Coordinates of C-alpha atoms and ligand atoms in Angstrom, one line a residue:
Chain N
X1 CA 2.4 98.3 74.8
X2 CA 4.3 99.4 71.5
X3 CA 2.7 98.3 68.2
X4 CA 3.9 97.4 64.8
X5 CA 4.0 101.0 64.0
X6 CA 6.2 102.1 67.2
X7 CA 3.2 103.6 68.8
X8 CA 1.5 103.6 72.5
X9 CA -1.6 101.6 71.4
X10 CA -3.6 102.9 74.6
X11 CA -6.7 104.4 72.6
X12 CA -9.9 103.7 71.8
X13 CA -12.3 104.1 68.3
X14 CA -15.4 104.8 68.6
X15 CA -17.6 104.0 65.2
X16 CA -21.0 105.1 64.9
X17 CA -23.8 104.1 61.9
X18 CA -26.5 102.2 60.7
X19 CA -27.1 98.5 61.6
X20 CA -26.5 98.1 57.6
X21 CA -25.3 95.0 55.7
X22 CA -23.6 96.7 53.9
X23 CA -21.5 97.7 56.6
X24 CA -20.4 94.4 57.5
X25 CA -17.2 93.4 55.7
X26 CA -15.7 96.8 55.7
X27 CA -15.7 97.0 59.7
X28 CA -14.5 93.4 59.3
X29 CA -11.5 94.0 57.1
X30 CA -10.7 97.3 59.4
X31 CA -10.8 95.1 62.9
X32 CA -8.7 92.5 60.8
X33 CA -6.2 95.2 59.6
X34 CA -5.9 96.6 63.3
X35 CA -5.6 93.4 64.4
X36 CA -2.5 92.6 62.2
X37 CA -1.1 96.6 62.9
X38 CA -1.1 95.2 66.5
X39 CA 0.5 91.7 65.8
X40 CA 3.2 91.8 68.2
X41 CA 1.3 92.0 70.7
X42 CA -2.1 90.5 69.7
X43 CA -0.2 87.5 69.0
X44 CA -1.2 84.4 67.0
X45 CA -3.3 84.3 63.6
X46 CA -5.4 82.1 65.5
X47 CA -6.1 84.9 68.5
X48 CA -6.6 87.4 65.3
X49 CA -9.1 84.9 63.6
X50 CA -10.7 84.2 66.8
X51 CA -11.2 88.2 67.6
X52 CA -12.5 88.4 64.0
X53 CA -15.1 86.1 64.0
X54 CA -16.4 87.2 67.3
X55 CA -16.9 90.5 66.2
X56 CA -18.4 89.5 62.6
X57 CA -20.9 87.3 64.8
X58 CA -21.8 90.8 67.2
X59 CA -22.0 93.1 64.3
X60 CA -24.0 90.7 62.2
X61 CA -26.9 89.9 64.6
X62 CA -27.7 93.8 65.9
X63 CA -27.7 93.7 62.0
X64 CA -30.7 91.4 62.4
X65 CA -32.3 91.1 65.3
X66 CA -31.8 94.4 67.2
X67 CA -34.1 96.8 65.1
X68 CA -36.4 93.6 64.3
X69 CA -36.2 91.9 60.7
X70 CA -35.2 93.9 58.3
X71 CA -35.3 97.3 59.7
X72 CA -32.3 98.9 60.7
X73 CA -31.5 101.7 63.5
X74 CA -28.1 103.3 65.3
X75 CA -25.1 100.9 66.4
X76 CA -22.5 102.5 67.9
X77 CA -19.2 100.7 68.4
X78 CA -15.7 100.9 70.4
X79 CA -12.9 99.6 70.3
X80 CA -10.5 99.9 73.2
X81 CA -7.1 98.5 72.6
X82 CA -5.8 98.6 76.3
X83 CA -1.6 97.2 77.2
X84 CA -3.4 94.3 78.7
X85 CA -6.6 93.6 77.1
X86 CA -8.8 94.5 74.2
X87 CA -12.2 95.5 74.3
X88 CA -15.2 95.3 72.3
X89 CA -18.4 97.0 72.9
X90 CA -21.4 97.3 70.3
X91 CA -24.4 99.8 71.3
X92 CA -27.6 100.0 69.9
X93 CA -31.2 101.3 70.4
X94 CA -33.4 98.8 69.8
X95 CA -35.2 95.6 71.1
X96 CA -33.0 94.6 73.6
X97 CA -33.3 90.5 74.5
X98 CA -32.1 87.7 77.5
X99 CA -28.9 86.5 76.0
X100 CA -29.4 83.8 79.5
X101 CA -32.2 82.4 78.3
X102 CA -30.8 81.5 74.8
X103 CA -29.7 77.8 75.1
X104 CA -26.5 77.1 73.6
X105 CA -26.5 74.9 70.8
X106 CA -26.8 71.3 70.4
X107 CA -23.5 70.6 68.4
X108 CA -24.8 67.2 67.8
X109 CA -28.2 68.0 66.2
X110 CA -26.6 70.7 63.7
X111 CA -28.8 73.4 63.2
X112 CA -29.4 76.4 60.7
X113 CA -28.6 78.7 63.7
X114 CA -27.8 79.2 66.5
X115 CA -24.3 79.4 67.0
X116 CA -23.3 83.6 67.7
X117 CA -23.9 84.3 70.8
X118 CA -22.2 80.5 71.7
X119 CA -19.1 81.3 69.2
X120 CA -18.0 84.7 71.4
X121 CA -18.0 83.1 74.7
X122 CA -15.7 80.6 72.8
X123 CA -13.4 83.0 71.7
X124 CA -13.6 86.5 74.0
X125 CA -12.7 86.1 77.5
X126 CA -15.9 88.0 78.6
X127 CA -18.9 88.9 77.2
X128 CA -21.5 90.9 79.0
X129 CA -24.8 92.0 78.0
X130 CA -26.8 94.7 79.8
X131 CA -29.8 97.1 79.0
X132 CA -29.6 100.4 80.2
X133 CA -32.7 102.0 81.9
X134 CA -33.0 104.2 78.9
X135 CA -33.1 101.6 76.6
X136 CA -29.6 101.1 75.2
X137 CA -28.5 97.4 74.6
X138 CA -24.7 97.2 75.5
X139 CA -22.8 94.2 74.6
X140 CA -18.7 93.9 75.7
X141 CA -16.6 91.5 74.2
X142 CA -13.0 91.8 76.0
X143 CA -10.2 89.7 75.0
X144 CA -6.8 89.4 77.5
X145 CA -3.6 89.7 75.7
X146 CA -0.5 88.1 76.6
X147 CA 1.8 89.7 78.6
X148 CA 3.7 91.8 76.6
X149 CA 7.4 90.4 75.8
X150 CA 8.9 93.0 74.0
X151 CA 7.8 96.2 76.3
X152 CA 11.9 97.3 75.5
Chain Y
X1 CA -19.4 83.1 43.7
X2 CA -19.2 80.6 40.6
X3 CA -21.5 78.0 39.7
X4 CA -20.1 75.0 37.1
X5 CA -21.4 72.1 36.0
X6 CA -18.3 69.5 35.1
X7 CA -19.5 65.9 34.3
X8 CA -22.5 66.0 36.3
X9 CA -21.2 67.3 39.9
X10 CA -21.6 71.0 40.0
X11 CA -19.1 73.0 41.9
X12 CA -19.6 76.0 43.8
X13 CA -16.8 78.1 44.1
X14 CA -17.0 80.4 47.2
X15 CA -15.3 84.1 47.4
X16 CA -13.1 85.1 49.8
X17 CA -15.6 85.6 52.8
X18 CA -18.6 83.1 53.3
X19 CA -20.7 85.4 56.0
X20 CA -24.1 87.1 55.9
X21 CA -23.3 88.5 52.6
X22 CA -22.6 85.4 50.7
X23 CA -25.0 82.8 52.7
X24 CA -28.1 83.8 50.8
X25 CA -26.4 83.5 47.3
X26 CA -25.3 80.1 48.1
X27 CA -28.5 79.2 49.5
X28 CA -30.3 80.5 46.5
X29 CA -28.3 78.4 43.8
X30 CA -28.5 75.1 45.5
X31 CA -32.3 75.7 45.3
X32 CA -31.4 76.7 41.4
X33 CA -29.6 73.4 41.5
X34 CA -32.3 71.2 42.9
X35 CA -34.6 72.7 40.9
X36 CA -32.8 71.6 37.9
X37 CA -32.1 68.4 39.4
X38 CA -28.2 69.1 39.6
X39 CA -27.7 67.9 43.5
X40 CA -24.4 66.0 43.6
X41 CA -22.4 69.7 44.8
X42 CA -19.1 70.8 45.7
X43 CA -18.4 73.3 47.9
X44 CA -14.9 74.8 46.9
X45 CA -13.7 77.3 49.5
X46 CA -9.9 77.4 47.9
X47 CA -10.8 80.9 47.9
X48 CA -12.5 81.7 51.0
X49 CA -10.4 82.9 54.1
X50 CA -13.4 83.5 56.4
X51 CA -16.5 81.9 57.6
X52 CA -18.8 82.5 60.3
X53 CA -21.8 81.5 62.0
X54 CA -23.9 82.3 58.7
X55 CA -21.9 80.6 56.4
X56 CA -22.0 77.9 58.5
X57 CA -25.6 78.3 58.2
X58 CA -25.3 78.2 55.0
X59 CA -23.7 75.1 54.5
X60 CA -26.0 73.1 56.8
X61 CA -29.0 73.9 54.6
X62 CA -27.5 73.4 51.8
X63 CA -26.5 69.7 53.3
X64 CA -29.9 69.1 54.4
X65 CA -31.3 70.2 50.7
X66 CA -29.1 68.4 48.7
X67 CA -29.9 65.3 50.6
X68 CA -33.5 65.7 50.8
X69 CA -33.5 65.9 47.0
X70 CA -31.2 62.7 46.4
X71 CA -27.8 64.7 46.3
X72 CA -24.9 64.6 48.7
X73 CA -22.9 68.2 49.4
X74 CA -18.6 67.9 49.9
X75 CA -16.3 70.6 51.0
X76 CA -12.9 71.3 49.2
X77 CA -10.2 72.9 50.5
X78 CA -11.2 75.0 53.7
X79 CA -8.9 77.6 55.2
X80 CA -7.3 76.7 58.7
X81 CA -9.5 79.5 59.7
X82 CA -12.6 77.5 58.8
X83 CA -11.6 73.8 59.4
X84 CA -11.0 75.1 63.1
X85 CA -14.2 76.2 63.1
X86 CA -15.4 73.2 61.7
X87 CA -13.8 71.2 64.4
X88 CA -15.4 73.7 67.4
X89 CA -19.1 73.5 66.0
X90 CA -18.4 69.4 65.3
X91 CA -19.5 70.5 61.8
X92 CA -16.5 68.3 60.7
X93 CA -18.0 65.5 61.4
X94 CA -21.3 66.3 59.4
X95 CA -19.6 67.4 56.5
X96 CA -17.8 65.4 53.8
X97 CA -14.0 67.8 53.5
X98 CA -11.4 66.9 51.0
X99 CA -8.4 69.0 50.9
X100 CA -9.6 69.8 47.1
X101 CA -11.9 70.0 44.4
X102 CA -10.0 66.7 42.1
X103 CA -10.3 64.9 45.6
X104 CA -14.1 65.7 45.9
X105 CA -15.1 64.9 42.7
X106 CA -13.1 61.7 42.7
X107 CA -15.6 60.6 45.4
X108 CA -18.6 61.3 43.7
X109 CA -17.1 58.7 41.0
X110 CA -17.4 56.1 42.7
Chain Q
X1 CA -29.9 104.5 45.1
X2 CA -29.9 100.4 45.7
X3 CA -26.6 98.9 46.8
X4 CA -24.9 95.7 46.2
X5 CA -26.7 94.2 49.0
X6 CA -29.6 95.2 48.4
X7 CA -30.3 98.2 50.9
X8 CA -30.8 102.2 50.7
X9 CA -27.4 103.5 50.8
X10 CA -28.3 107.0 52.1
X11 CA -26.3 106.9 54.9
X12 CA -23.5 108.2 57.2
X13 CA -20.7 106.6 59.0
X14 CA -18.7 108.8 61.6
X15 CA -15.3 107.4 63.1
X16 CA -13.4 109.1 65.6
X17 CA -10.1 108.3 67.2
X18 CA -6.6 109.4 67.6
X19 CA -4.2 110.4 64.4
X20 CA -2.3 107.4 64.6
X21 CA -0.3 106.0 61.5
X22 CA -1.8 102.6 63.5
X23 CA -5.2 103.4 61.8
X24 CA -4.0 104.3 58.5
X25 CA -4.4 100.4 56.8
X26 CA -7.6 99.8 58.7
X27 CA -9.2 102.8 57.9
X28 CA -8.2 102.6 53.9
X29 CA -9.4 98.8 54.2
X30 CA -12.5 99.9 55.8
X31 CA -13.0 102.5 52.7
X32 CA -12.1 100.0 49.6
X33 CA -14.6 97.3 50.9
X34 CA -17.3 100.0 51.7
X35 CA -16.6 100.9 48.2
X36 CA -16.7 97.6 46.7
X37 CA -19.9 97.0 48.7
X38 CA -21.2 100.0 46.5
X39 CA -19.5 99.1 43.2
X40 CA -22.6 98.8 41.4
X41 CA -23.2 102.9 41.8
X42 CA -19.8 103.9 42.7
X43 CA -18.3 102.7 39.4
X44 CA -15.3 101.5 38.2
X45 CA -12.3 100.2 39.9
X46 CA -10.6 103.4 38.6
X47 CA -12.9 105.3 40.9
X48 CA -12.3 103.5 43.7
X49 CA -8.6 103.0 43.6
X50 CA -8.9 107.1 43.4
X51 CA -11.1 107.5 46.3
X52 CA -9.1 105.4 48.7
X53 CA -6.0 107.6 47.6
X54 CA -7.7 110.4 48.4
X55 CA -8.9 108.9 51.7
X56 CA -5.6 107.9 52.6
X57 CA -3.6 111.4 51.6
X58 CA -6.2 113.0 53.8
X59 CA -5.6 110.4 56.7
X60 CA -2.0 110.6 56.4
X61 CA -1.6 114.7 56.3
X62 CA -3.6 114.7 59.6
X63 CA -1.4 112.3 61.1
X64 CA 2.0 114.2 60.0
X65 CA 0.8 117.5 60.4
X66 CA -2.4 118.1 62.5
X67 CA -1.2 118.5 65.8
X68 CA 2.2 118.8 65.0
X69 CA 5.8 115.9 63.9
X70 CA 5.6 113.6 66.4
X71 CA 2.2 114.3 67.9
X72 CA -1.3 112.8 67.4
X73 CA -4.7 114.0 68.4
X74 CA -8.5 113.6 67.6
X75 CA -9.8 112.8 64.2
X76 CA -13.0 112.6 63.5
X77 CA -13.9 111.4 59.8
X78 CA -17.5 111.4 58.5
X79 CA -18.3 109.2 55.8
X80 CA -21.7 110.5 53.7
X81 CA -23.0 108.0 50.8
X82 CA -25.6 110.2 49.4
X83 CA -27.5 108.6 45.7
X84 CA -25.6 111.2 43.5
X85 CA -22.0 111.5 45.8
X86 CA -20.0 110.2 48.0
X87 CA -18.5 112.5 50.9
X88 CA -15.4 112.3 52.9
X89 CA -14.9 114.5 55.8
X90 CA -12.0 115.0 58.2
X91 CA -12.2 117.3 61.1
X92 CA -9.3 117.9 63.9
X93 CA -8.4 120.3 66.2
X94 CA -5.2 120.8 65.2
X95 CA -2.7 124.1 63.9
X96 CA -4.5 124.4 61.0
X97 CA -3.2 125.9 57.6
X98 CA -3.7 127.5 54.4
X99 CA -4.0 125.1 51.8
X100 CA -4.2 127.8 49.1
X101 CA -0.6 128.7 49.8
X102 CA 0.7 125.6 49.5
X103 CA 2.5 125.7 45.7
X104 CA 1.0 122.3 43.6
X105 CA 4.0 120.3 43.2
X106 CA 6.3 120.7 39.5
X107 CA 6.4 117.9 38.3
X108 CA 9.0 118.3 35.7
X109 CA 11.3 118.1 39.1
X110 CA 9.9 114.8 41.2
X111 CA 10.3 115.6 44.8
X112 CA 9.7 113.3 47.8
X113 CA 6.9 115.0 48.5
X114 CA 4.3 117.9 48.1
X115 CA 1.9 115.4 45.9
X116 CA -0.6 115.1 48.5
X117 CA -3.1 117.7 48.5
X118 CA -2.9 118.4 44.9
X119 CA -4.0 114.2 44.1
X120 CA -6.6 114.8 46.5
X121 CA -7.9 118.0 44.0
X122 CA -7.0 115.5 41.0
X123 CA -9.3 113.0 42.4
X124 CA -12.2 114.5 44.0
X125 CA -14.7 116.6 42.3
X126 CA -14.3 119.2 45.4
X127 CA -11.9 119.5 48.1
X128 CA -13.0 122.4 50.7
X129 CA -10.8 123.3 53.6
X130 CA -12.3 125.6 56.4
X131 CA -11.0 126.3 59.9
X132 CA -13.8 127.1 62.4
X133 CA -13.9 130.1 64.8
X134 CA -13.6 127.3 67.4
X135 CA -10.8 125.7 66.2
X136 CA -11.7 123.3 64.1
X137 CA -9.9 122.5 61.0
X138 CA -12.5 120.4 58.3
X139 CA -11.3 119.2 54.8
X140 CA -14.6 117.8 53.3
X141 CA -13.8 115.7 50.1
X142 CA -16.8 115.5 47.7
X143 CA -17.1 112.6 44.8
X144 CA -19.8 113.0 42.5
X145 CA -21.3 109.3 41.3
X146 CA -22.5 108.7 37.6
X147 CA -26.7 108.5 37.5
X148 CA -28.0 105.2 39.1
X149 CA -28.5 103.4 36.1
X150 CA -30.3 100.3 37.8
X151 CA -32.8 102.2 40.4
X152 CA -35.3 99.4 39.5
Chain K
X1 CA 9.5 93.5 52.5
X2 CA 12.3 91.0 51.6
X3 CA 15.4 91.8 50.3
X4 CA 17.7 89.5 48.6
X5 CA 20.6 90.0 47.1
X6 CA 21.2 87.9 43.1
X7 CA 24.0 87.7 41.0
X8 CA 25.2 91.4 42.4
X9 CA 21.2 93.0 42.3
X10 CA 19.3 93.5 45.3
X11 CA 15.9 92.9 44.4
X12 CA 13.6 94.6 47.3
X13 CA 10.0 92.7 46.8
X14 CA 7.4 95.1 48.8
X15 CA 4.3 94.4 50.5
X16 CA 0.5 94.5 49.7
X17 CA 0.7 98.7 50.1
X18 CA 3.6 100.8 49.7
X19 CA 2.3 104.3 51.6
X20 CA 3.5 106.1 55.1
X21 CA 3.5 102.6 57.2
X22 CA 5.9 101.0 54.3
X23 CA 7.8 103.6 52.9
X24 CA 10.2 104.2 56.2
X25 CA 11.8 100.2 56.0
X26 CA 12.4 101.2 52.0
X27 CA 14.2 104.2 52.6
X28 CA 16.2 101.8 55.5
X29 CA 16.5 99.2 52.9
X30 CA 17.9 101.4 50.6
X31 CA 20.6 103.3 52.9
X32 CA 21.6 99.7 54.4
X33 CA 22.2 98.9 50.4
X34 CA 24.3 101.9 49.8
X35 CA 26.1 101.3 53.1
X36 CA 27.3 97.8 51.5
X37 CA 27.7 99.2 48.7
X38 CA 25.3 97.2 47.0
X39 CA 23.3 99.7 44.5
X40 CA 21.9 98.5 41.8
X41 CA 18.3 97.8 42.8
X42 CA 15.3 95.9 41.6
X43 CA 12.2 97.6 43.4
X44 CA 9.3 94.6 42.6
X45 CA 6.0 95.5 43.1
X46 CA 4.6 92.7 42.0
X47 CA 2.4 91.7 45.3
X48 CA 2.0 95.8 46.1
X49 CA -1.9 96.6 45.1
X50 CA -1.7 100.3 46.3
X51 CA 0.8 103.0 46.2
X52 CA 0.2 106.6 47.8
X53 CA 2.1 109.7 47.1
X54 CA 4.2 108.6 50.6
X55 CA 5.0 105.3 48.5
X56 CA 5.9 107.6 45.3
X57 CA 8.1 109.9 47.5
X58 CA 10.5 106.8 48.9
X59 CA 10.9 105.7 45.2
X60 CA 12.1 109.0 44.7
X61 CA 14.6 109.2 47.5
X62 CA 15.5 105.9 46.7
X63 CA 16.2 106.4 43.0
X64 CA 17.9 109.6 44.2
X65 CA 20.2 107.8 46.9
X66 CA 21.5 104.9 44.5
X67 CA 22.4 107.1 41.8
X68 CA 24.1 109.6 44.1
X69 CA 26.4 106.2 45.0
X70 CA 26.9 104.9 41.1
X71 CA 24.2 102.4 41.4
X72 CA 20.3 102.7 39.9
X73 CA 17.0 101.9 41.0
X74 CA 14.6 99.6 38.4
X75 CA 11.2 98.9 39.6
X76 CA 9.1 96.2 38.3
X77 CA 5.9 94.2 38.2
X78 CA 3.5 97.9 39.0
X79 CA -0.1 97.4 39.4
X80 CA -2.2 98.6 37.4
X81 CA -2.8 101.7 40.0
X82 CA 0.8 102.2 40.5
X83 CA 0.8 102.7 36.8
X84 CA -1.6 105.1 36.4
X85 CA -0.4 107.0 40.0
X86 CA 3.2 107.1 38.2
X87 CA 1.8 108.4 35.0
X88 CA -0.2 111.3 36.5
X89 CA 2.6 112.4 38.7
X90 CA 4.8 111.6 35.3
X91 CA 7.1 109.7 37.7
X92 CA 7.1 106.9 34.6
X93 CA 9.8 109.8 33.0
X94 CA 11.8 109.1 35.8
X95 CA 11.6 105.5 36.7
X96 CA 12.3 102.6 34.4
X97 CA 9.7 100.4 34.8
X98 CA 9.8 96.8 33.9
X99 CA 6.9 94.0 33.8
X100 CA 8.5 92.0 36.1
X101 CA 11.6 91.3 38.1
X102 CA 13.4 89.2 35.0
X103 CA 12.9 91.9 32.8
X104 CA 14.3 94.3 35.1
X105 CA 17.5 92.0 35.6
X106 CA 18.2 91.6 32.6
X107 CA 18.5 95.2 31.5
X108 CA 21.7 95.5 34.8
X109 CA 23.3 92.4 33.3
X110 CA 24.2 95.1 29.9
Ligands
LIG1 N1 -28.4 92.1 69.2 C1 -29.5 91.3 69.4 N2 -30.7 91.9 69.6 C2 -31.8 91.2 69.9 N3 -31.8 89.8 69.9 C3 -30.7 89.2 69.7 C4 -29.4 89.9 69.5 N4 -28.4 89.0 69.3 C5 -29.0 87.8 69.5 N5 -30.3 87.8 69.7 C6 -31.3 86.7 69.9 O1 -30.5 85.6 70.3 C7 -30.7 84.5 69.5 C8 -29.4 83.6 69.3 O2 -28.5 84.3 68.5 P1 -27.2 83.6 67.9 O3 -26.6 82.7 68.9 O4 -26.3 84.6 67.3 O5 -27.8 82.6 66.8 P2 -28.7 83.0 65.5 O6 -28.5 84.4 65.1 O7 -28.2 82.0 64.5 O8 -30.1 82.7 65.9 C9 -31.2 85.0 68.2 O9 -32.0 84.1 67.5 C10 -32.0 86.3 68.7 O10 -33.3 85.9 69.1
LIG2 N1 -3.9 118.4 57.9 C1 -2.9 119.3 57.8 N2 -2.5 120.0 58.8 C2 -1.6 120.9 58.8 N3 -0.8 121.1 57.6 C3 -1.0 120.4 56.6 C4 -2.1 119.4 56.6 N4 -2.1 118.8 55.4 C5 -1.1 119.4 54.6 N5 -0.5 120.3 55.3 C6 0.6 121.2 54.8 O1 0.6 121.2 53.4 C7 1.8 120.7 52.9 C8 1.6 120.0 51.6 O2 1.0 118.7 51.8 P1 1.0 117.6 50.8 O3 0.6 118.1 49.4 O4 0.2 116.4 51.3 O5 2.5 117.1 50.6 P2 3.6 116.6 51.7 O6 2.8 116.0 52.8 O7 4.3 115.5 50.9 O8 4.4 117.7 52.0 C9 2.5 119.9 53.9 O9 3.9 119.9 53.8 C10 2.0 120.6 55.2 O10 2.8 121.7 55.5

């Protein structure tokens, strides 16, 4: 895959932090940014929206539920960018839940809440959730990319 | 965020990202405006190229608040970004969304 | 120190990934919002502008020059936000070189380049190089913040 | 970056940044101009928020380039960091700096 830039996008970030508000928009606007840098291939605004808000949504509830209300702990994120698919994962220390047993939302009764978890298995193409036996919470978000058309 | 008053329907105008950072602000000066009695609001996202699951949040409370207290809430000008989102969540059809502010407060008029 | 939204903003944020020119707008995006998240004790919009060029001169020298025209590698950058400074840190494992040597540019003759390193020292209160036995080339960039007025 | 050519002056209107991911499709920009032999250049910077010293160093090699072929290189519309950047380098003794693209027309129509 060659990106905006002319490079071989194969590579992975790995960001590591607090579970801060604060944090929020900046890793926003630099997963947006990246997301534009890779354009070409990401494809559509919509895709780049799409990848946006799923992440927003991931970041912002380790931000609120993973330490427990408002206390914060570790989170520990990469992001792959593979030729066929990028990925998402977001780490953290704390609680851990069931992500099955959270009903999805009645979009007919609209509600305060409610809508995260529901809103990245709209838009990623996988999403899995699994607690380590040492007590780290994993959560991968993986969106497929189309083909690439300009591999030249 | 901006809150005016402009012949009786305030108008909340809405930065450029309406997430976790911004919900509690908006949710704090609709209670400011039902307080004061001031609950015929427009939401003006002109400005705002992003909304989540919060902001979304957001907006549903402030709905229900505004109604409870006698007011009605409108939306002007959302992003395509957010009218999408709108349309997933069927938000679109809870919400009153004008493609501006003059539009939304035309409807309050009547 | 309190920050815009509200929480302790002793922290530290470490990002590592390759030296690609890919990352160069994310990772200056990532900065100005984290700095307009702490505008309140950072300061004026003078300061920040300054600190993202700082930021990105660093960024973009390691990208040029760390492992060589044409070549990236691993960067590791630490972000500190301490109440009384802020802290940049860039580590690779790069050639390595002498900053001292390096002339500050005349600027009675404007070149197409050579500004770098000296803004950097125009911007930041203190600019430390240090190559470890190891191998490890650090440039830590050090901002000192004006007293927390509001620490109410 | 767009360029567009008026009345016999290219006018080049950059990006949001002008650092090391914009500043090798300037210096193109500029050698495609020469190549036509179209060198007298507006540089507008009026949607460019941040410039770097890469950013300063193509305006240099672009000034440099369009005098070298009988041309000259005006750049208008500078942020208010872009200002201050070319102030502290003293880059604002070398460039001609205009508030905004009209300006700097104007001043090739002499
Ligand atoms: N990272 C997490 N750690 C612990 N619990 C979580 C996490 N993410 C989500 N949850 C749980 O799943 C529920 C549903 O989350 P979500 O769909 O994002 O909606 P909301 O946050 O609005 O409740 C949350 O109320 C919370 O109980
Ligand atoms: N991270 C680095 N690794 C190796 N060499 C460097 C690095 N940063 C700067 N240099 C050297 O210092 C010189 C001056 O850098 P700088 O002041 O940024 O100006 P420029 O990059 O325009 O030459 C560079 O030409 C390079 O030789």
């Amino acid at each position: 895959m060659k990106t905006h830039a002319g490079e071989e996008a194969d590579m992975v970030i790995r960001i590591e932090s607090q579970s801060k508000l604060l944090l929020l928009r900046p890793l926003c606007y630099f997963v947006r940014h990246l997301l534009e840098q890779l354009a070409p291939t990401v494809g559509a605004e919509d895709i780049c929206n799409n990848l946006e808000l799923a992440f927003t949504e991931a970041y912002t509830n380790i931000h609120k539920y993973a330490y427990g209300s408002g206390t914060t702990g570790t989170v520990i994120i990469h992001i792959h960018i593979r030729p066929e698919e990028l990925e998402f994962t977001f780490e953290d220390h704390g609680l851990g839940y069931e992500p099955c047993c959270v009903p999805p939302p009645n979009l007919d009764k609209p509600a305060e809440g409610g809508l995260g978890l529901w809103l990245m298995g709209e838009f990623m193409d996988e999403c899995a959730y699994t607690r380590t036996p040492e007590g780290r919470n994993i959560l991968r978000l993986i969106k497929r990319l189309p083909a690439d058309a300009d591999s030249s | 965020m901006l809150v005016q008053d402009k012949d009786g329907v305030a108008v909340i105008k809405m930065d450029e990202r309406l997430d976790m950072v911004a919900a509690p602000a908006l949710k704090e000066a609709i209670s400011e405006l039902v307080k004061a009695n001031k609950t015929n609001v427009i939401i003006d996202l002109e400005q705002t190229k992003f909304i989540d699951s919060s902001g979304c949040g957001a907006l549903v409370a402030s709905l229900r608040a505004l109604i409870k207290n006698k007011g009605d809430m409108k939306i002007a000008g959302p992003s395509h970004q957010a009218r999408s989102l709108f349309e997933l969540t069927r938000l679109h059809r809870v919400f009153e969304i004008y493609d501006d502010v003059e539009t939304a407060r035309l409807t309050f008029r009547k």
